[in-house]
CSV table of C-alpha atoms and ligand atoms in Angstrom, one decimal:
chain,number,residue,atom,x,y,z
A,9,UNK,CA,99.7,111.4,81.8
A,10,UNK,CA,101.7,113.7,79.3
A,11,UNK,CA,104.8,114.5,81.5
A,12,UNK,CA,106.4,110.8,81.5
A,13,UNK,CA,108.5,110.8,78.4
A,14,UNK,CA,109.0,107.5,77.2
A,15,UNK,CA,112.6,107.0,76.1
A,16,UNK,CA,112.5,104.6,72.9
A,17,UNK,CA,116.1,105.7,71.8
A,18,UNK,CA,117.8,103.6,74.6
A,19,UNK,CA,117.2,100.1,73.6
A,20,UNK,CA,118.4,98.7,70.4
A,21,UNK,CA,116.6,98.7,67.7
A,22,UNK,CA,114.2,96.5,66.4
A,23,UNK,CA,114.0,94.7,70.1
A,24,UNK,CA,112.4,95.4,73.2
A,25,UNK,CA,114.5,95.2,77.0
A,26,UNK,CA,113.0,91.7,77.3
A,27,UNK,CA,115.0,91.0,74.2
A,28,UNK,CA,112.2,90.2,71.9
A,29,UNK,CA,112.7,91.3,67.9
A,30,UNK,CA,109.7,92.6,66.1
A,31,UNK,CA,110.5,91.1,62.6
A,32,UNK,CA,110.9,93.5,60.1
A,33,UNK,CA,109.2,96.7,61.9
A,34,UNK,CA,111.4,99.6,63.5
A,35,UNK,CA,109.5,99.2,66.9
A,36,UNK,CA,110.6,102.6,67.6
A,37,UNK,CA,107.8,104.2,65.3
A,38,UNK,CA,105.1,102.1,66.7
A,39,UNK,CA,103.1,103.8,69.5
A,40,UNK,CA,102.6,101.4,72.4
A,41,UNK,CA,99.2,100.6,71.9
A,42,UNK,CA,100.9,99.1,68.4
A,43,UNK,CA,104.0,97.1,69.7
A,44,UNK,CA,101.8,95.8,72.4
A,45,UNK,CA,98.9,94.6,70.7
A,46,UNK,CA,101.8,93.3,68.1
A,47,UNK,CA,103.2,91.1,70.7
A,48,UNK,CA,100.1,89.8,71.7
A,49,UNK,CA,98.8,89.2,68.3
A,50,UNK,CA,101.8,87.4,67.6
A,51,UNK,CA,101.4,84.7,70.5
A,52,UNK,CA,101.4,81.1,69.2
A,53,UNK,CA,98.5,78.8,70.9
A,54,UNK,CA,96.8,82.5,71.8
A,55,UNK,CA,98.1,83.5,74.7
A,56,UNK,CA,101.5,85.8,75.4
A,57,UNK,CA,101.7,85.1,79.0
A,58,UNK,CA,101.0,81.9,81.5
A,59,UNK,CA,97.7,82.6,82.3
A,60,UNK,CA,98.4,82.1,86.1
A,61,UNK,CA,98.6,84.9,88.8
A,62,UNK,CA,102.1,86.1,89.7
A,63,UNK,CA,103.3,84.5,92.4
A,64,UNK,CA,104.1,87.5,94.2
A,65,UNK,CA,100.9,88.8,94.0
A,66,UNK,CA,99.1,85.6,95.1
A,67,UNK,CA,101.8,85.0,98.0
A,68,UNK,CA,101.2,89.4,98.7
A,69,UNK,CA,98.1,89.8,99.0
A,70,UNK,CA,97.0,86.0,100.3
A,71,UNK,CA,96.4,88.2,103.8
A,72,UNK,CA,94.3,91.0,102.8
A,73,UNK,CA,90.4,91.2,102.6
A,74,UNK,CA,88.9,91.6,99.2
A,75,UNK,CA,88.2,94.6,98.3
A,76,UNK,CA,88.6,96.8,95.5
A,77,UNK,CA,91.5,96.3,93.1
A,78,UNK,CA,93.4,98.1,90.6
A,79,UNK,CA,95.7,96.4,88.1
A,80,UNK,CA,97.8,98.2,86.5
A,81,UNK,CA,99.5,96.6,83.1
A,82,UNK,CA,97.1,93.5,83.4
A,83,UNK,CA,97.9,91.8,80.2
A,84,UNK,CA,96.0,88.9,79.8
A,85,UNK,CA,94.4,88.9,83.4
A,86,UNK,CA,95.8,86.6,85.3
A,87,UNK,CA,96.0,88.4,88.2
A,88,UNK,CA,92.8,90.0,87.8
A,89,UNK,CA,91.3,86.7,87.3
A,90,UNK,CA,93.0,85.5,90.6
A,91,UNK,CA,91.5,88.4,92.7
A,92,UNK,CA,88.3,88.2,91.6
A,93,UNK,CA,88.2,84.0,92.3
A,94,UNK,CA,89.0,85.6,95.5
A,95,UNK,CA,86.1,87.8,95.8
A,96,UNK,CA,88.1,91.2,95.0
A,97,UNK,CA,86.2,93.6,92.3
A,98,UNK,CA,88.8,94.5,90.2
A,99,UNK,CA,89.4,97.1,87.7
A,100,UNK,CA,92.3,96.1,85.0
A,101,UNK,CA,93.8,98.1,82.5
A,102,UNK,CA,96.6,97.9,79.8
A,103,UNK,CA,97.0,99.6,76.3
A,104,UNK,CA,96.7,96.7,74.6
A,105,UNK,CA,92.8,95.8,73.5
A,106,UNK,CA,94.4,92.3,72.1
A,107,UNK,CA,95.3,91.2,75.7
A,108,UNK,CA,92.2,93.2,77.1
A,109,UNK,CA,89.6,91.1,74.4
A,110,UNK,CA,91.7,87.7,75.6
A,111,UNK,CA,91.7,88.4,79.5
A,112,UNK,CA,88.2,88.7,79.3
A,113,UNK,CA,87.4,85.8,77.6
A,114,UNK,CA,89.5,84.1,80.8
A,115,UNK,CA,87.5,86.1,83.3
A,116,UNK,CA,83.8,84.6,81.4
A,117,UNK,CA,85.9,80.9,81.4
A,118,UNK,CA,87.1,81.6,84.9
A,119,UNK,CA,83.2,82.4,86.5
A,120,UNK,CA,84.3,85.9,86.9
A,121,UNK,CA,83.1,88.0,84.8
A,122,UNK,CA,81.2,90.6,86.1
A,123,UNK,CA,83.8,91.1,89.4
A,124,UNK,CA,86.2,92.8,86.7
A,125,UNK,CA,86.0,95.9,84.5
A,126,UNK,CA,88.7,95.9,81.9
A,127,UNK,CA,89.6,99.5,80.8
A,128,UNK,CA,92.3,100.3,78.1
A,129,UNK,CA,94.9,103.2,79.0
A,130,UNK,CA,98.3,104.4,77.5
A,131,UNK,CA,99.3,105.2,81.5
A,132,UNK,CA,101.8,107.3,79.9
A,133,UNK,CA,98.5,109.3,78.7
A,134,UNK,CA,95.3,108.5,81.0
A,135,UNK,CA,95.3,107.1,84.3
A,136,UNK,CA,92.2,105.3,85.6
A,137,UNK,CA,89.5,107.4,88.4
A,138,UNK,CA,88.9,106.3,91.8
A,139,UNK,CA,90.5,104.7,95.4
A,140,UNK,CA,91.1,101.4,95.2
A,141,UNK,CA,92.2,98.6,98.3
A,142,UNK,CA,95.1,97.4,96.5
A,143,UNK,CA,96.8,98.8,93.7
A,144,UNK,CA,99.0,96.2,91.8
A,145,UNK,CA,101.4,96.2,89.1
A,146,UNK,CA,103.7,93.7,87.6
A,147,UNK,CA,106.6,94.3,85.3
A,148,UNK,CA,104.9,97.4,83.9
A,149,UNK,CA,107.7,98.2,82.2
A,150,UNK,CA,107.9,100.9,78.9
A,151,UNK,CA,109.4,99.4,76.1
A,152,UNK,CA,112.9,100.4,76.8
A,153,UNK,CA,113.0,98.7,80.4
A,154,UNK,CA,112.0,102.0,82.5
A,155,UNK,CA,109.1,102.1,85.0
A,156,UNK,CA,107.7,105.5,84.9
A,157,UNK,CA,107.8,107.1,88.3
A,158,UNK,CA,105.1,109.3,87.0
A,159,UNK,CA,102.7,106.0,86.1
A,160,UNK,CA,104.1,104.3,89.7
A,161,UNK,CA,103.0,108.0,91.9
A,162,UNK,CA,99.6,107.9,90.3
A,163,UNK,CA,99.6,104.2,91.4
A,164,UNK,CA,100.4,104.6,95.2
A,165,UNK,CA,98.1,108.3,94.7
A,166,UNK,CA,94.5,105.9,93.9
A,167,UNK,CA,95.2,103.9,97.0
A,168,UNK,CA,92.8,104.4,99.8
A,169,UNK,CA,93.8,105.0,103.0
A,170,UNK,CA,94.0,101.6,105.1
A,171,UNK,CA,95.2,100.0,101.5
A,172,UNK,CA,98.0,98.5,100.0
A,173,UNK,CA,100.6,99.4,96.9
A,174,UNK,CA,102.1,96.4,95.7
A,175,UNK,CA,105.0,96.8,92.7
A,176,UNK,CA,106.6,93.9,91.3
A,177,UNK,CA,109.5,94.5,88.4
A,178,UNK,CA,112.6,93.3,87.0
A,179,UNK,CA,115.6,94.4,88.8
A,180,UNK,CA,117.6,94.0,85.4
A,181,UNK,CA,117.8,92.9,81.7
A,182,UNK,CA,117.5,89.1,81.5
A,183,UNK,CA,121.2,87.4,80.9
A,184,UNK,CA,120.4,87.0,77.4
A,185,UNK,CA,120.4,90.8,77.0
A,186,UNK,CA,122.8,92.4,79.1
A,187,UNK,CA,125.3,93.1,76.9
A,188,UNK,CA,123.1,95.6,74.3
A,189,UNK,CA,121.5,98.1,76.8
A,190,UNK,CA,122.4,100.9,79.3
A,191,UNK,CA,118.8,100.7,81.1
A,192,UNK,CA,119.2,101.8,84.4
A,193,UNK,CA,116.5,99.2,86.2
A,194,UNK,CA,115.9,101.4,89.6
A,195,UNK,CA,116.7,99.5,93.0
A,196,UNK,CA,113.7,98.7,95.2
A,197,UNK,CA,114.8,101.9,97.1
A,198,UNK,CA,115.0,104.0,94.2
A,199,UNK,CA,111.8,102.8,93.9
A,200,UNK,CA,110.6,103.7,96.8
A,201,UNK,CA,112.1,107.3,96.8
A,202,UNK,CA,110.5,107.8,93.2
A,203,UNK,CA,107.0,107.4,94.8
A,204,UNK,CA,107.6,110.4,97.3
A,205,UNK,CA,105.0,109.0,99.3
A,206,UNK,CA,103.7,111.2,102.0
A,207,UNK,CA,105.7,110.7,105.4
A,208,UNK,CA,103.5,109.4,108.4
A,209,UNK,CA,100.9,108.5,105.6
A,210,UNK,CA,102.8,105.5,104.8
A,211,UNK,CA,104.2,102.0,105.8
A,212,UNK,CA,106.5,100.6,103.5
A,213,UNK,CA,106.6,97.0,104.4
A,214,UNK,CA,108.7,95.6,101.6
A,215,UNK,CA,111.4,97.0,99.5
A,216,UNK,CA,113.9,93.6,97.9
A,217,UNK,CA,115.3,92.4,95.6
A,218,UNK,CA,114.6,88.5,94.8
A,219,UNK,CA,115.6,86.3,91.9
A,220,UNK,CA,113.3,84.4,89.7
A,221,UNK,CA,113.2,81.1,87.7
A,222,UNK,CA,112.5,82.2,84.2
A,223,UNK,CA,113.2,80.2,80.4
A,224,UNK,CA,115.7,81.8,77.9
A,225,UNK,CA,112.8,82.1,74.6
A,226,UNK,CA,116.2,82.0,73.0
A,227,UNK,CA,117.6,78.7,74.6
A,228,UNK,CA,114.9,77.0,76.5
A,229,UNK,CA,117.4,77.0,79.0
A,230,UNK,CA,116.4,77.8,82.8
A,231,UNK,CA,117.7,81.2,84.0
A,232,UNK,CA,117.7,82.9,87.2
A,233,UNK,CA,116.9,86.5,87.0
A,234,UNK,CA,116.5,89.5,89.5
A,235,UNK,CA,113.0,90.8,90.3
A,236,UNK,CA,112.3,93.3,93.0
A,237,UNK,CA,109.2,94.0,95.2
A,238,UNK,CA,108.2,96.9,96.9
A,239,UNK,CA,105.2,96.5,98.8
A,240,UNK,CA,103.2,99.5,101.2
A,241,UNK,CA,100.5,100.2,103.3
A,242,UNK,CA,98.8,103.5,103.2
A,243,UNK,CA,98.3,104.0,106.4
A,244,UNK,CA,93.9,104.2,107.4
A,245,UNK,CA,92.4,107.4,108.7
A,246,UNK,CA,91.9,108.1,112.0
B,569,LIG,C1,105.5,92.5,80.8
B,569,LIG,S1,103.7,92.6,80.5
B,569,LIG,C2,103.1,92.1,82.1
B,569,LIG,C3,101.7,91.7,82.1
B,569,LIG,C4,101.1,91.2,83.4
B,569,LIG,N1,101.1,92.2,84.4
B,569,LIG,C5,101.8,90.0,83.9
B,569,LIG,O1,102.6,90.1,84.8
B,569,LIG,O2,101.7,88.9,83.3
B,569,LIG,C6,103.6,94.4,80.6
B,569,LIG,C7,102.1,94.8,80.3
B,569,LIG,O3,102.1,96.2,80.4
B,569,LIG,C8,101.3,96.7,79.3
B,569,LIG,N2,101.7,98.1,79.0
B,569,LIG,C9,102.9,98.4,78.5
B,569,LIG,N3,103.0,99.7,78.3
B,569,LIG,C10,101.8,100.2,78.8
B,569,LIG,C11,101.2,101.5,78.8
B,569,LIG,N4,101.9,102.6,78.4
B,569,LIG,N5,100.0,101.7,79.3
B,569,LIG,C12,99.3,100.6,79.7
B,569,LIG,N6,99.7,99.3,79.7
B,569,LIG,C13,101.0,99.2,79.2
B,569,LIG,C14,101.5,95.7,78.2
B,569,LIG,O4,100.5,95.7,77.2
B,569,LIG,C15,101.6,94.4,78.9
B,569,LIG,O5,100.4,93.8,79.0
């Protein structure tokens, strides 16, 4: 996927737009496959993220008959993990092999093992094959905040018709941050527009902003910060 550019010059050096520092690299000349397997190397008591499925994606897609998944950005698998406990085959993917190797040991602890293929991709280089029932991504953000409209049209392209796009992303740099950047987060309608999904192919059933409990890494204090969700339904074929 060679035509998204990724724009490393907007956020300030040496820290990402969740405001994390990479002590004593310029992140900037690490490729992402680098910074990402950096920051999950780096993890104290092995894991980066919760473990648990996003609660948007388990409230989202609570409805829908398992299928075939994609997930885009997996990380460490939650997600994946939670589809497959609910019968979905799933097809994972992120650029970091660090979060890959760990998700999959939680898929063998989980029981699930062989309902999820985990495939690394730089989506700003290769994009998995196939049509999937759901295509999900959380907070697949690029290093300097942006979601990549290219990444987010080849999502809603590998969903098959009578499935479902579900995108889940920060509406905006957490409090601790929002004085250092000028990263324009898109609205959920920007969003939307930047998919240019077909018209009549296409039911877009959520496009909102919402906020979202979250602890300051800095602080430990509780914050509330903005997340959006765009959710849509490729319509099926007649
Ligand atoms: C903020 S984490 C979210 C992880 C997981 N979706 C979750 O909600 O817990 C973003 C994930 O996107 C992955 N990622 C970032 N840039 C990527 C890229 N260019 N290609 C593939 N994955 C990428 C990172 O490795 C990381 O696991």
């Amino acid at each position: 996927m060679t035509q998204h550019q990724h724009q490393h010059g907007q956020h300030q050096h040496g820290q990402d737009h969740d405001g994390n520092q990479e002590a004593g690299h310029d992140v900037e000349q690490l490729t992402d496959h680098e910074y990402w397997n950096g920051r999950y190397a780096s993890a104290e008591g092995g894991h980066f993220w919760s473990g648990s499925a996003n609660e948007v994606l388990a409230r989202e897609t609570a409805d829908l008959s398992p299928g075939t998944a994609l997930d885009l950005g997996c990380g460490e698998g939650g997600d994946a993990i939670h589809l497959a406990r609910l019968g979905w085959r799933v097809t994972a993917v992120d650029v970091s092999d660090v979060a890959l190797g760990r998700a999959a040991d939680h898929a063998a602890e989980a029981g699930v093992a062989d309902r999820i293929e985990w495939q690394r991709h730089d989506l700003a280089e290769t994009f998995p094959t196939g049509a999937f029932d759901l295509v999900s991504t959380h907070f697949l953000h690029f290093r300097d905040g942006t979601l990549s409209p290219h990444v987010l049209r080849a999502a809603a392209a590998a969903v098959a018709p009578g499935g479902t796009l579900l995108i889940e992303a920060h509406g905006g740099l957490p409090p601790w941050q929002d004085e250092i950047s000028d990263v324009h987060f898109p609205t959920p309608e920007e969003t939307v527009d930047s998919l240019e999904l077909a018209p009549g192919e296409w039911e877009v059933l959520l496009a909102e902003r919402h906020p979202r409990r979250q602890t300051n890494p800095h602080t430990g204090e509780a914050v509330t910060r903005t997340d959006q969700t765009v959710k849509a339904r490729r319509r099926p074929l007649v």
